CSV table of C-alpha atoms and ligand atoms in Angstrom, one decimal:
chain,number,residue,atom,x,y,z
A,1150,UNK,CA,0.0,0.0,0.0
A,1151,UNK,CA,1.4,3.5,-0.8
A,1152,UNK,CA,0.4,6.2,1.8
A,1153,UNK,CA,-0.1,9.4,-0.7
A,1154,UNK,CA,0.8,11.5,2.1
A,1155,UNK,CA,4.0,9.9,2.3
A,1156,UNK,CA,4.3,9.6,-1.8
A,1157,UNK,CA,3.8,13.4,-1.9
A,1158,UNK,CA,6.3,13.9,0.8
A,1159,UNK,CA,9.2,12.3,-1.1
A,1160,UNK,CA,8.3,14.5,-4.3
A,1161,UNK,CA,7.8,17.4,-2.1
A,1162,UNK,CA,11.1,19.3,-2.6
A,1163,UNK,CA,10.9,19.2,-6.9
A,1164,UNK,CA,14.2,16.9,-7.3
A,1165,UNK,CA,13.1,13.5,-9.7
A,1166,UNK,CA,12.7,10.7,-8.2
A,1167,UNK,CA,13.0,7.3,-10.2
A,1168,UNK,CA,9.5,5.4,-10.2
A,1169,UNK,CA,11.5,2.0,-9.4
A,1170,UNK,CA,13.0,3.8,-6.4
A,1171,UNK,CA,9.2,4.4,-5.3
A,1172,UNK,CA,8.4,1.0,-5.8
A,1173,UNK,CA,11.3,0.0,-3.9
A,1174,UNK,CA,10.4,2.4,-1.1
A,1175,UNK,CA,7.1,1.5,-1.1
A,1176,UNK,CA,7.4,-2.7,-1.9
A,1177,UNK,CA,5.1,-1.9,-4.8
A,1178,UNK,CA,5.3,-2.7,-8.6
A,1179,UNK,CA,6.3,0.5,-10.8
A,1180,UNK,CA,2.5,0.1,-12.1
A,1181,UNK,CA,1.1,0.5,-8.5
A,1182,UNK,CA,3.3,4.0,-7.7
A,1183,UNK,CA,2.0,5.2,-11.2
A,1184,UNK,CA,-1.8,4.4,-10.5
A,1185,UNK,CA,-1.1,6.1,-7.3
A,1186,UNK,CA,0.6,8.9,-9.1
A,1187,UNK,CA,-2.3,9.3,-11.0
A,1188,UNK,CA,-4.4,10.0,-7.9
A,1189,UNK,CA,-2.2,12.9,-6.5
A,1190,UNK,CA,-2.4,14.3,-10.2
A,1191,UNK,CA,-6.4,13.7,-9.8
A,1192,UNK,CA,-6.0,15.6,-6.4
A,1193,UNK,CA,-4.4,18.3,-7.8
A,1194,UNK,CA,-0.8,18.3,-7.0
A,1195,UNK,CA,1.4,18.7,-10.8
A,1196,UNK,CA,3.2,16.0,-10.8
A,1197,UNK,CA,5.4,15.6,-14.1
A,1198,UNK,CA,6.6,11.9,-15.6
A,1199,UNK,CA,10.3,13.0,-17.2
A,1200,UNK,CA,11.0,10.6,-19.6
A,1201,UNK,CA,14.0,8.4,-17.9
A,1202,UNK,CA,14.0,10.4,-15.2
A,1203,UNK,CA,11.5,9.4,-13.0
A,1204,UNK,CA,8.4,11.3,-11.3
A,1205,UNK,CA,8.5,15.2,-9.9
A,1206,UNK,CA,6.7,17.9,-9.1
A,1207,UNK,CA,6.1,20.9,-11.1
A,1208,UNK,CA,7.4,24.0,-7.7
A,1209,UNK,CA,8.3,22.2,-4.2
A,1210,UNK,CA,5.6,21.7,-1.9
A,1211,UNK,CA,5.7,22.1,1.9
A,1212,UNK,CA,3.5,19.7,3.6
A,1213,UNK,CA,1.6,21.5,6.6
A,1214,UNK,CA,3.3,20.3,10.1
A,1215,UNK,CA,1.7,21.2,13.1
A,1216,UNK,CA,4.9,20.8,15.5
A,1217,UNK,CA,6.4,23.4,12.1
A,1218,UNK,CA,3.0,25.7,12.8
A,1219,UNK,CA,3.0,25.9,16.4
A,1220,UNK,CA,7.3,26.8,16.4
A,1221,UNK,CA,6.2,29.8,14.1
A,1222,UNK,CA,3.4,31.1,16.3
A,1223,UNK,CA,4.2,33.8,18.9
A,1224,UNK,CA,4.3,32.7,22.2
A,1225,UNK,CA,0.9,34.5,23.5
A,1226,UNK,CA,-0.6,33.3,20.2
A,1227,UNK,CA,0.4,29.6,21.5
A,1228,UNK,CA,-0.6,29.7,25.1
A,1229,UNK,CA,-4.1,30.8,23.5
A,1230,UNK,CA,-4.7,28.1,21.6
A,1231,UNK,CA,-6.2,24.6,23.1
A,1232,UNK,CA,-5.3,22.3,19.8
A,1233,UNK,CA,-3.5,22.9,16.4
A,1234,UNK,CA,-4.9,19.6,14.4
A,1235,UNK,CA,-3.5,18.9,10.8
A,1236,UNK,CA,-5.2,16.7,8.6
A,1237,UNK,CA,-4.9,14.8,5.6
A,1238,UNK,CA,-7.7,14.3,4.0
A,1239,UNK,CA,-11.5,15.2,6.0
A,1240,UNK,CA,-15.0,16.6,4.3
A,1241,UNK,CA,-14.4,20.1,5.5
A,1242,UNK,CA,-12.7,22.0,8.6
A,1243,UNK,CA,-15.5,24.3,8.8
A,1244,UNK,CA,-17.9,20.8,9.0
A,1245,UNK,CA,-15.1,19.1,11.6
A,1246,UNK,CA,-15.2,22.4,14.2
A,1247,UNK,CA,-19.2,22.7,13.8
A,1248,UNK,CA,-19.1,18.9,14.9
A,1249,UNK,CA,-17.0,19.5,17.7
A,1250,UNK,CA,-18.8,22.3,18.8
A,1251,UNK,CA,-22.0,20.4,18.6
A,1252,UNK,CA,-20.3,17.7,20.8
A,1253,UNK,CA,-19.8,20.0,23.6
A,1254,UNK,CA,-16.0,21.2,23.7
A,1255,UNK,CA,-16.0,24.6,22.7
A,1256,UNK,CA,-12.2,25.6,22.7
A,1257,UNK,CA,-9.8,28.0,20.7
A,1258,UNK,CA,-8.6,25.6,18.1
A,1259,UNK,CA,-7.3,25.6,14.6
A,1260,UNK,CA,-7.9,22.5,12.2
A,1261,UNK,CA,-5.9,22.6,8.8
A,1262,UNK,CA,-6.2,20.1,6.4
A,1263,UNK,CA,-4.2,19.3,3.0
A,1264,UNK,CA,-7.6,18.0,1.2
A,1265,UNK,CA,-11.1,18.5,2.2
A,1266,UNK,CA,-13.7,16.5,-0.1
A,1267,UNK,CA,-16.5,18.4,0.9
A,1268,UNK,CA,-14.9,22.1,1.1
A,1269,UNK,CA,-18.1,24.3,1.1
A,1270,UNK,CA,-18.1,28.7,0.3
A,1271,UNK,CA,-20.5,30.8,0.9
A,1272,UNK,CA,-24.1,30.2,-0.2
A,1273,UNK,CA,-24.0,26.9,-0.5
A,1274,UNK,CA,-21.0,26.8,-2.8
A,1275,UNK,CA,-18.5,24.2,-3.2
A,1276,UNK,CA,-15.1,25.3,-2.5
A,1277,UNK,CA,-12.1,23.4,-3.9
A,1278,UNK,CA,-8.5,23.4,-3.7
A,1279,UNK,CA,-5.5,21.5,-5.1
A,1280,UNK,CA,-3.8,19.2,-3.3
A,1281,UNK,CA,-0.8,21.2,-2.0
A,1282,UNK,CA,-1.7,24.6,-4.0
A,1283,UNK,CA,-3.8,26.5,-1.3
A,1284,UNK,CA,-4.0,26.6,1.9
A,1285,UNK,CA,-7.6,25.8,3.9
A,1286,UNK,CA,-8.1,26.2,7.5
A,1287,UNK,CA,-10.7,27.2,10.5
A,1288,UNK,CA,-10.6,28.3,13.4
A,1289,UNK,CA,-13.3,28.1,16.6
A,1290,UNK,CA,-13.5,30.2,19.0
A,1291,UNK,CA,-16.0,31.0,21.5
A,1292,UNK,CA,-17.7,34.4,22.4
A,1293,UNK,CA,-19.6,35.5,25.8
A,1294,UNK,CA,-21.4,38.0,23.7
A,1295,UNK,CA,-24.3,36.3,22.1
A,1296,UNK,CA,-24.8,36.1,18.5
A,1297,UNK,CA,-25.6,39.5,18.3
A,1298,UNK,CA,-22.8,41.0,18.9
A,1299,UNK,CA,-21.1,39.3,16.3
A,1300,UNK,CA,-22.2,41.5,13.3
A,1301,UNK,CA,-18.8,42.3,11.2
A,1302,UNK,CA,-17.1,39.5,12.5
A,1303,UNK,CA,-16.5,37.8,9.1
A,1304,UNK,CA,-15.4,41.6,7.8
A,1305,UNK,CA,-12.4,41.9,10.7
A,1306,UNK,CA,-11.4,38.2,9.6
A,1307,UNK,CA,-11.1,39.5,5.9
A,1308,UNK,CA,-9.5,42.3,7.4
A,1309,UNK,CA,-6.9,40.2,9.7
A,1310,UNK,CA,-6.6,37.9,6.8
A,1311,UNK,CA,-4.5,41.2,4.8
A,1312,UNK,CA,-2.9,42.4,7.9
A,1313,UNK,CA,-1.1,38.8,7.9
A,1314,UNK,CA,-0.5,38.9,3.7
A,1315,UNK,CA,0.6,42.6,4.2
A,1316,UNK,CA,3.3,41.6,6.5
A,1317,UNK,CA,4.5,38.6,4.4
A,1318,UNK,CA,5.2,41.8,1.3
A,1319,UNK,CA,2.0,41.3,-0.4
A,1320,UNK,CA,0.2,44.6,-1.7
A,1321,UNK,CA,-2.8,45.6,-3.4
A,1322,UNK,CA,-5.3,43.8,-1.3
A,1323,UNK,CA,-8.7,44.7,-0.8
A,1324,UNK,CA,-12.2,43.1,0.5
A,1325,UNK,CA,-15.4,42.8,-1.6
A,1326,UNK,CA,-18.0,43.3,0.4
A,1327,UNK,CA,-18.8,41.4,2.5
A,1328,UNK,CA,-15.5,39.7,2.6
A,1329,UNK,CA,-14.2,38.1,-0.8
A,1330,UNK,CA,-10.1,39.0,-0.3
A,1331,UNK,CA,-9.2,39.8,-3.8
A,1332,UNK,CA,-5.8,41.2,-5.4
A,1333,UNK,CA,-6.1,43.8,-8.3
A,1334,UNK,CA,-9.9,43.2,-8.3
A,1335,UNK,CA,-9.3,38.9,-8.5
A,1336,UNK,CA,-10.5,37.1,-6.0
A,1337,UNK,CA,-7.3,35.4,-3.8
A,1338,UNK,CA,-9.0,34.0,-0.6
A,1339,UNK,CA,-12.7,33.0,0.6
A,1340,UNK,CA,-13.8,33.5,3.9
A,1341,UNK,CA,-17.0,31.1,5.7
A,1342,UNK,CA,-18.3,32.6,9.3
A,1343,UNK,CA,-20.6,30.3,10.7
A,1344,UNK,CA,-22.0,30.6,13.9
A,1345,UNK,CA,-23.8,28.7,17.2
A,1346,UNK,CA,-24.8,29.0,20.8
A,1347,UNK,CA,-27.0,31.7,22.0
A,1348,UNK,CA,-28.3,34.8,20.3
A,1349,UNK,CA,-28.1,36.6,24.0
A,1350,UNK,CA,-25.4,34.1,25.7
A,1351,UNK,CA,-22.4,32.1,25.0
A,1352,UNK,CA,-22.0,31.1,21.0
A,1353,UNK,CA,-19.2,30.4,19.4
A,1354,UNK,CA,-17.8,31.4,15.5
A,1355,UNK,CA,-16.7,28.4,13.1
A,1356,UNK,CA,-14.1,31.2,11.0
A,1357,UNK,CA,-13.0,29.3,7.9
A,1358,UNK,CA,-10.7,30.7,5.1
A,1359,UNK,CA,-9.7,28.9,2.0
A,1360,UNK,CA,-6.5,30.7,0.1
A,1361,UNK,CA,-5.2,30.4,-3.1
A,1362,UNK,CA,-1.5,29.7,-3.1
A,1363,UNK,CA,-0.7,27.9,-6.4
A,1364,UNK,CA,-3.7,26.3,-8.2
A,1365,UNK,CA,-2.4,25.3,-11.8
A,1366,UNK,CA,-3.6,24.5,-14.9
A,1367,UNK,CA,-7.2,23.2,-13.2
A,1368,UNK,CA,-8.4,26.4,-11.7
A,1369,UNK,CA,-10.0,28.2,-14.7
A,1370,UNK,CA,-11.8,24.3,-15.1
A,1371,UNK,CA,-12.7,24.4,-11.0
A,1372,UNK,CA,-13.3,28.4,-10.3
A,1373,UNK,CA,-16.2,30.0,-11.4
A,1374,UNK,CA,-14.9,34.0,-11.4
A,1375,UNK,CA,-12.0,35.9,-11.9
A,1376,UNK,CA,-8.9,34.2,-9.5
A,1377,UNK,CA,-5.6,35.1,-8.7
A,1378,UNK,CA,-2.9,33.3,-6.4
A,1379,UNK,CA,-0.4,34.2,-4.6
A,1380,UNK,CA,2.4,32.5,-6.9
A,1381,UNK,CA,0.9,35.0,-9.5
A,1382,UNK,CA,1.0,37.9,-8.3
A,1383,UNK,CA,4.8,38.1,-7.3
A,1384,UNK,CA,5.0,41.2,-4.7
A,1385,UNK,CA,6.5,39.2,-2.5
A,1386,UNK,CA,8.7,35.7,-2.2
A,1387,UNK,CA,6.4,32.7,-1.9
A,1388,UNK,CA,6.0,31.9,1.7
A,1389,UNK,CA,6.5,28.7,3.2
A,1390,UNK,CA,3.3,27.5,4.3
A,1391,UNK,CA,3.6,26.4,7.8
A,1392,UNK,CA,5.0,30.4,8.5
A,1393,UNK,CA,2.0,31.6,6.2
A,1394,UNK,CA,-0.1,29.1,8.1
A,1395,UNK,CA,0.9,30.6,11.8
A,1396,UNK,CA,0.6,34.5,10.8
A,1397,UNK,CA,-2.8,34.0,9.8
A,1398,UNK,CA,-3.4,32.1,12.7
A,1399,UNK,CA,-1.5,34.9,14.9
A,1400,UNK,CA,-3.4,37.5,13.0
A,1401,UNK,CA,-6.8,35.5,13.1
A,1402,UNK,CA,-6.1,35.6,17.1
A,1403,UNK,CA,-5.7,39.2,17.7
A,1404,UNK,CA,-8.2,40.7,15.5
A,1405,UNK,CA,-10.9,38.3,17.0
A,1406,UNK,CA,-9.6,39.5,20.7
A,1407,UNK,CA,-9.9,43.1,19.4
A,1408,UNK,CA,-13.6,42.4,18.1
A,1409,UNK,CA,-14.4,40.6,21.7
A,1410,UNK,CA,-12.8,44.0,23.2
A,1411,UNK,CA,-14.3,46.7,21.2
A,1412,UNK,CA,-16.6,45.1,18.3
A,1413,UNK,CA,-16.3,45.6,14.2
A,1414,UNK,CA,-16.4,49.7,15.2
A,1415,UNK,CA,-12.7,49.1,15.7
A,1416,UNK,CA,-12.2,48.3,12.3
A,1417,UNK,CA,-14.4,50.4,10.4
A,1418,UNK,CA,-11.7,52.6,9.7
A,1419,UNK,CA,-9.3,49.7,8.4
A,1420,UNK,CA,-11.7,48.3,6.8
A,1421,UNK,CA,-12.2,51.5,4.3
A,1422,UNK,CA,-8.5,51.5,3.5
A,1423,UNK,CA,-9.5,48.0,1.9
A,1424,UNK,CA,-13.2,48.4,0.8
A,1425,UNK,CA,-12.8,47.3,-3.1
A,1426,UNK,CA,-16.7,48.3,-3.6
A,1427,UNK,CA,-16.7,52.0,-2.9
A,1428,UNK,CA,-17.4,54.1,-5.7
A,1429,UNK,CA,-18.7,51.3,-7.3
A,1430,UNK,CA,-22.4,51.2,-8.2
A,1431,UNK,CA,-23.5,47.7,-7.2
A,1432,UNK,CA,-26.9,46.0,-7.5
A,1433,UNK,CA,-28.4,44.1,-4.4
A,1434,UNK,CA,-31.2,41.7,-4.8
A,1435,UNK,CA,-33.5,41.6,-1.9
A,1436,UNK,CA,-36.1,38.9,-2.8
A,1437,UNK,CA,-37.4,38.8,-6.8
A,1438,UNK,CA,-36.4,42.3,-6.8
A,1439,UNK,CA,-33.2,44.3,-7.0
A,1440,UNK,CA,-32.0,47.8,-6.7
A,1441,UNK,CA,-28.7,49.9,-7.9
A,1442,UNK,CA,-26.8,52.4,-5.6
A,1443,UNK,CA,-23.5,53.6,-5.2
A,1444,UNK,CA,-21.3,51.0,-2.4
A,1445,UNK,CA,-19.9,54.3,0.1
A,1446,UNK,CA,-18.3,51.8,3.1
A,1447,UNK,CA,-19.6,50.3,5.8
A,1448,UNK,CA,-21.3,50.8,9.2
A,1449,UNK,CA,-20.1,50.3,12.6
A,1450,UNK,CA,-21.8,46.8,11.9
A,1451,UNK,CA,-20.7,46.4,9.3
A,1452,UNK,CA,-23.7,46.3,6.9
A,1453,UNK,CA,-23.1,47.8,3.0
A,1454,UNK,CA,-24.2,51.1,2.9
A,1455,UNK,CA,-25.8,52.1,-0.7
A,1456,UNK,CA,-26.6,55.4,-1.6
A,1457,UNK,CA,-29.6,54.9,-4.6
A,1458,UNK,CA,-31.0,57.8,-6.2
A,1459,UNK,CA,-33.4,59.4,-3.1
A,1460,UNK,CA,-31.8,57.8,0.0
A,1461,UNK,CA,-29.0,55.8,1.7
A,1462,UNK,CA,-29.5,51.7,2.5
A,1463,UNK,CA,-28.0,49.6,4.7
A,1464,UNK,CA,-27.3,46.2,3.6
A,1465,UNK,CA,-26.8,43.7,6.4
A,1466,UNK,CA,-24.3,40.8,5.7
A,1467,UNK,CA,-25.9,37.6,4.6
A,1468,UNK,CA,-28.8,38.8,3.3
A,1469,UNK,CA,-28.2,39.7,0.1
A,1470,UNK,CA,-25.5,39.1,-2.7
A,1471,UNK,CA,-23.8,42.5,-4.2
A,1472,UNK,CA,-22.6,42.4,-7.8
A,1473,UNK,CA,-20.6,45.1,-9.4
A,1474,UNK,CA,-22.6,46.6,-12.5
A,1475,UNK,CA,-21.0,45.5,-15.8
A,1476,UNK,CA,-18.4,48.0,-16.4
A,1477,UNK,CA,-17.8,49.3,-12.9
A,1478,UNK,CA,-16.0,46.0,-11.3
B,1369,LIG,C1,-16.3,31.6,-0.1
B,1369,LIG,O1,-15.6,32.5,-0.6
B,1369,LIG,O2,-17.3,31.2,-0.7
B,1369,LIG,C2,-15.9,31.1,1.2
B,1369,LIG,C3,-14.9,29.9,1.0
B,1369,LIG,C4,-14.4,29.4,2.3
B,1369,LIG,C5,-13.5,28.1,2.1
B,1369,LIG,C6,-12.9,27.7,3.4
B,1369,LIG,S1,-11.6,26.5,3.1
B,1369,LIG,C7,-11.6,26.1,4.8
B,1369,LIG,C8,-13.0,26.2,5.4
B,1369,LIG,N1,-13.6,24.9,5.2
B,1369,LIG,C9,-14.6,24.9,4.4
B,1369,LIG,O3,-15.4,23.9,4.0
B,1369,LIG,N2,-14.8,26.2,3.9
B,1369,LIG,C10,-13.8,27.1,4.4
């Protein structure tokens, strides 16, 4: 039997590696490494068959380690967290936290995971990445608050999401409402809130963001809007993913404390510096109808604020979907 994980792990740094070596490794016949080849290809991950030379892998790939994760995390960060969990293969980490949370333990604590078959976005959307290519992780944590007082959570995640990027060199980043990360108007990362518990009491936020790090030749086949990727848009060296992994987690961590201390208000002003919509007329459908405005920020809530023709409207998140007109995105 050939463990992918550990097939991907010996490809992982670019260099060929001889497909009778594999089967050696692996007590295999060459035909056995190949169909199992042919499942990381089917996963995602580009790996080429060099005539002669044996199997590699299109740019190195660093498998996500949690003791690697944890080492890069700042130490307040760390004593924070209850559990860093890295998986394989699971349906989604958004679906794994919910379960947990249903069960009873409702911690601080990250799940990553190198594959999800049932990755879901926003609406209802599937949302897939490569094997190796992006990076997809949540985090729960619980809130005293009540539900309530959660309004512009998911914006200060998008928002925590750039401060973490920005640091890494990246620039250009900005939020489509209510929290689409995009790069030079492409979308880059995807962000899921969902939330339980109490609408007065303790609750607790499932915060799960999906990233684009290198997605290939399948992306235009698997994404349904404009994308972008890191790898693509070069500001900055690539990051290693286990260091990219702990400063969004680091980020993640403070920008949810500073929500718990002093709500989305805290952000507003941030979150203008970023706002990709404003200027923009959009259209928001509310029901069978829909009506056009001008996008001019966000409250202290952050709900969309739309100026139409005779008066200003406030949008809550997760109610409605905003397009940009034709010609104005
Ligand atoms: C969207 O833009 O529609 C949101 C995408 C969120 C994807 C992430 S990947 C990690 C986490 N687990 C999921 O199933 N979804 C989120």
């Amino acid at each position: 039997m050939i463990d992918p994980r550990e097939l991907l792990a010996i490809l992982a740094d670019g260099q060929p590696v001889p497909g009778n070596s594999l089967a050696t490794h692996f007590a295999v016949t060459r035909a056995a490494v190949w169909k199992q080849i042919e499942n990381l290809r089917a996963l995602g991950a580009p790996v080429i068959a060099g005539s002669g030379s044996g199997y590699r892998i299109a740019a190195p790939i660093e498998l996500l380690d949690r003791d690697a994760i944890l080492a890069a995390l700042p130490q307040h960060s760390r004593e924070q967290l209850q559990a860093v969990d890295v998986h394989w293969q699971i349906d989604s980490s958004n679906s794994e936290l919910l379960r947990r949370a249903q069960g009873g333990t409702i911690d601080l604590r990250a799940c990553f995971t190198e594959l999800q078959s049932a990755g879901r976005g926003r609406r209802g959307r599937h949302w897939h990445l490569p094997l190796g290519g992006g990076l997809a992780f949540s985090l729960l944590r619980p809130f005293d608050s009540g539900m309530t007082a959660l309004a512009g959570l998911s914006l200060a995640v998008g928002i925590a999401v750039i401060r973490a990027l920005e640091e890494l060199g990246f620039r250009e980043l900005g939020l489509k409402w209510p929290n689409d990360l995009q790069h030079a108007g492409r979308k880059l990362a995807g962000i899921l809130v969902e939330l339980g518990g109490d609408a007065l009491g303790p609750c607790h936020a499932v915060i799960g963001i999906g990233l684009n790090l290198r997605l290939g030749a399948h992306a235009d086949v698997e994404i349904d809007q404009d994308w972008c990727d890191l790898a693509g848009i070069g500001d900055a060296p690539m990051p290693n993913r286990n260091l990219l992994a702990a400063r969004l987690l680091a980020h993640l961590i403070n920008a949810l404390d500073q929500f718990e201390r002093s709500s989305f208000a805290s952000f507003v002003d941030d979150y203008a510096r970023y706002d990709a919509l404003r200027g923009k007329t959009v259209r928001v459908p509310i029901g069978s109808e829909a009506f056009s405005g001008e996008a001019i920020g966000v409250n202290h809530t952050g709900a969309l604020r739309v100026r139409t023709a005779d008066r200003e409207i406030l949008v809550d998140s997760g109610e409605v979907s905003v397009r940009a007109m034709a010609g104005s995105a």
